PDB file of C-alpha atoms in Angstrom:
ATOM      1  CA  MET A   1       0.000   0.000   0.000  1.00 42.00           C
ATOM      2  CA  ASN A   2       1.317   3.410  -0.962  1.00 43.00           C
ATOM      3  CA  LEU A   3       0.301   6.622   0.799  1.00 47.00           C
ATOM      4  CA  GLU A   4       0.611   8.554  -2.458  1.00 45.00           C
ATOM      5  CA  SER A   5      -2.452   6.706  -3.739  1.00 43.00           C
ATOM      6  CA  PHE A   6      -4.497   8.244  -0.903  1.00 43.00           C
ATOM      7  CA  PRO A   7      -4.418  12.042  -1.344  1.00 42.00           C
ATOM      8  CA  VAL A   8      -6.289  12.591   1.933  1.00 45.00           C
ATOM      9  CA  PHE A   9      -3.220  11.383   3.829  1.00 46.00           C
ATOM     10  CA  LEU A  10      -0.733  13.963   2.626  1.00 45.00           C
ATOM     11  CA  LYS A  11      -0.917  17.693   2.135  1.00 47.00           C
ATOM     12  CA  ASP A  12       2.219  17.627  -0.041  1.00 49.00           C
ATOM     13  CA  LYS A  13       3.896  14.792  -1.964  1.00 41.00           C
ATOM     14  CA  LYS A  14       7.002  14.356   0.221  1.00 45.00           C
ATOM     15  CA  ILE A  15       6.998  11.107   2.174  1.00 40.00           C
ATOM     16  CA  PRO A  16       9.626  10.678   4.896  1.00 42.00           C
ATOM     17  CA  VAL A  17      11.290   7.269   5.059  1.00 40.00           C
ATOM     18  CA  ILE A  18      10.705   5.068   8.100  1.00 42.00           C
ATOM     19  CA  SER A  19      13.614   2.736   8.708  1.00 41.00           C
ATOM     20  CA  ASN A  20      12.946  -0.897   9.475  1.00 43.00           C
ATOM     21  CA  SER A  21      14.379  -1.760  12.875  1.00 43.00           C
ATOM     22  CA  ALA A  22      13.984  -5.512  12.342  1.00 43.00           C
ATOM     23  CA  PRO A  23      16.987  -7.555  13.428  1.00 43.00           C
ATOM     24  CA  SER A  24      19.312  -9.019  10.841  1.00 42.00           C
ATOM     25  CA  LYS A  25      18.840 -12.546   9.538  1.00 45.00           C
ATOM     26  CA  GLY A  26      20.185 -15.343  11.674  1.00 45.00           C
ATOM     27  CA  VAL A  27      19.141 -13.768  14.958  1.00 40.00           C
ATOM     28  CA  GLU A  28      16.653 -15.909  16.836  1.00 45.00           C
ATOM     29  CA  LEU A  29      14.066 -14.165  18.945  1.00 46.00           C
ATOM     30  CA  THR A  30      11.692 -15.551  21.504  1.00 54.00           C
ATOM     31  CA  ASN A  31       8.000 -14.694  21.337  1.00 53.00           C
ATOM     32  CA  VAL A  32       8.480 -12.186  24.162  1.00 58.00           C
ATOM     33  CA  ASP A  33      11.267 -10.435  22.237  1.00 64.00           C
ATOM     34  CA  PHE A  34       9.076 -10.383  19.136  1.00 62.00           C
ATOM     35  CA  SER A  35       6.194  -8.856  21.081  1.00 76.00           C
ATOM     36  CA  VAL A  36       8.422  -6.218  22.694  1.00 83.00           C
ATOM     37  CA  SER A  37       9.961  -5.434  19.312  1.00 83.00           C
ATOM     38  CA  ASN A  38       6.491  -4.973  17.795  1.00 85.00           C
ATOM     39  CA  ILE A  39       5.435  -2.688  20.651  1.00 91.00           C
ATOM     40  CA  VAL A  40       8.548  -0.559  20.204  1.00 92.00           C
ATOM     41  CA  ARG A  41       7.890  -0.306  16.455  1.00 92.00           C
ATOM     42  CA  LEU A  42       4.235   0.570  17.025  1.00 94.00           C
ATOM     43  CA  LYS A  43       5.185   3.336  19.470  1.00 95.00           C
ATOM     44  CA  SER A  44       7.735   4.660  17.006  1.00 95.00           C
ATOM     45  CA  ILE A  45       5.278   4.677  14.117  1.00 96.00           C
ATOM     46  CA  LEU A  46       2.548   6.314  16.204  1.00 96.00           C
ATOM     47  CA  SER A  47       5.026   8.979  17.317  1.00 96.00           C
ATOM     48  CA  PHE A  48       5.958   9.575  13.701  1.00 96.00           C
ATOM     49  CA  PHE A  49       2.297   9.928  12.681  1.00 96.00           C
ATOM     50  CA  SER A  50       1.774  12.323  15.570  1.00 96.00           C
ATOM     51  CA  TYR A  51       4.777  14.370  14.443  1.00 96.00           C
ATOM     52  CA  LEU A  52       3.379  14.539  10.894  1.00 96.00           C
ATOM     53  CA  ASN A  53      -0.027  15.594  12.214  1.00 96.00           C
ATOM     54  CA  ILE A  54       1.341  18.272  14.549  1.00 96.00           C
ATOM     55  CA  ASN A  55       3.482  19.736  11.762  1.00 95.00           C
ATOM     56  CA  GLY A  56       0.579  19.827   9.334  1.00 95.00           C
ATOM     57  CA  LYS A  57       1.924  17.182   6.958  1.00 95.00           C
ATOM     58  CA  ILE A  58      -1.209  15.032   7.359  1.00 95.00           C
ATOM     59  CA  SER A  59      -4.740  15.937   8.333  1.00 96.00           C
ATOM     60  CA  ASP A  60      -6.490  14.912  11.543  1.00 95.00           C
ATOM     61  CA  GLU A  61      -8.610  12.558   9.472  1.00 96.00           C
ATOM     62  CA  ALA A  62      -5.537  10.930   7.911  1.00 96.00           C
ATOM     63  CA  PHE A  63      -3.896  10.692  11.334  1.00 96.00           C
ATOM     64  CA  GLU A  64      -6.873   8.796  12.735  1.00 97.00           C
ATOM     65  CA  VAL A  65      -6.967   6.396   9.765  1.00 96.00           C
ATOM     66  CA  LEU A  66      -3.230   5.746   9.933  1.00 96.00           C
ATOM     67  CA  VAL A  67      -3.318   5.097  13.683  1.00 96.00           C
ATOM     68  CA  ARG A  68      -6.181   2.620  13.270  1.00 97.00           C
ATOM     69  CA  TYR A  69      -4.364   0.910  10.419  1.00 96.00           C
ATOM     70  CA  ALA A  70      -1.079   0.627  12.342  1.00 96.00           C
ATOM     71  CA  CYS A  71      -2.879  -0.730  15.415  1.00 95.00           C
ATOM     72  CA  SER A  72      -4.800  -3.282  13.356  1.00 95.00           C
ATOM     73  CA  ILE A  73      -1.560  -4.541  11.797  1.00 94.00           C
ATOM     74  CA  PHE A  74       0.007  -4.769  15.254  1.00 94.00           C
ATOM     75  CA  ILE A  75      -2.940  -6.779  16.604  1.00 93.00           C
ATOM     76  CA  GLU A  76      -2.964  -9.055  13.557  1.00 93.00           C
ATOM     77  CA  ASN A  77       0.763  -9.774  13.919  1.00 90.00           C
ATOM     78  CA  GLU A  78       0.448 -10.479  17.638  1.00 91.00           C
ATOM     79  CA  ILE A  79      -2.463 -12.884  17.167  1.00 92.00           C
ATOM     80  CA  GLU A  80      -0.705 -14.647  14.301  1.00 93.00           C
ATOM     81  CA  ALA A  81       2.483 -15.091  16.349  1.00 90.00           C
ATOM     82  CA  ARG A  82       0.607 -16.451  19.354  1.00 91.00           C
ATOM     83  CA  VAL A  83      -1.505 -18.869  17.308  1.00 94.00           C
ATOM     84  CA  LYS A  84       1.635 -20.066  15.508  1.00 94.00           C
ATOM     85  CA  ASP A  85       3.402 -20.694  18.817  1.00 92.00           C
ATOM     86  CA  VAL A  86       0.467 -22.662  20.239  1.00 94.00           C
ATOM     87  CA  PHE A  87       0.105 -24.681  17.032  1.00 94.00           C
ATOM     88  CA  GLU A  88       3.823 -25.510  16.944  1.00 94.00           C
ATOM     89  CA  GLN A  89       3.764 -26.540  20.600  1.00 93.00           C
ATOM     90  CA  LYS A  90       0.764 -28.830  19.993  1.00 91.00           C
ATOM     91  CA  ILE A  91       2.526 -30.497  17.051  1.00 90.00           C
ATOM     92  CA  LYS A  92       5.704 -30.899  19.086  1.00 89.00           C
ATOM     93  CA  ASN A  93       3.773 -32.438  21.992  1.00 88.00           C
ATOM     94  CA  PHE A  94       1.957 -34.799  19.617  1.00 85.00           C
ATOM     95  CA  TRP A  95       5.232 -35.813  18.002  1.00 82.00           C
ATOM     96  CA  GLU A  96       6.915 -36.447  21.355  1.00 83.00           C
ATOM     97  CA  SER A  97       4.000 -38.337  22.876  1.00 82.00           C
ATOM     98  CA  LYS A  98       2.658 -40.404  19.965  1.00 76.00           C
ATOM     99  CA  LEU A  99       4.826 -40.533  16.897  1.00 76.00           C
ATOM    100  CA  SER A 100       8.260 -40.602  18.483  1.00 74.00           C
ATOM    101  CA  SER A 101       7.647 -43.771  20.488  1.00 76.00           C
ATOM    102  CA  ALA A 102       5.901 -45.470  17.543  1.00 75.00           C
ATOM    103  CA  LEU A 103       8.773 -44.577  15.227  1.00 76.00           C
ATOM    104  CA  GLU A 104      11.308 -45.796  17.755  1.00 76.00           C
ATOM    105  CA  LYS A 105       9.480 -49.159  18.072  1.00 77.00           C
ATOM    106  CA  TYR A 106       9.312 -49.459  14.293  1.00 78.00           C
ATOM    107  CA  ILE A 107      13.049 -48.797  13.900  1.00 80.00           C
ATOM    108  CA  THR A 108      14.046 -51.279  16.617  1.00 79.00           C
ATOM    109  CA  THR A 109      11.929 -54.068  15.108  1.00 77.00           C
ATOM    110  CA  LYS A 110      13.567 -53.771  11.669  1.00 65.00           C
TER     111      LYS A 110
END
């Protein structure tokens, strides 16, 4: 999605760049780290939108829409991460309790 396609968002055509503060590849994060990282990003983005609104770069209407959009993305990401973690844990538990012992018995009988 591009803000330039929504003229209500900007009073002029200049769009400041928001840097991505995501960690580099190869760095493993726990769910708690991921959640904290998302909260920090959300706060940063909301501060940026507030700055744009205060300085007249975006209207109050655009500010409200952007804040709702950013919050909805945050909530979606949090729910997705939590569901993924629960699903992975359930599969791991199933594997350890059912399939692992059956596979071990199968291997030892061959």
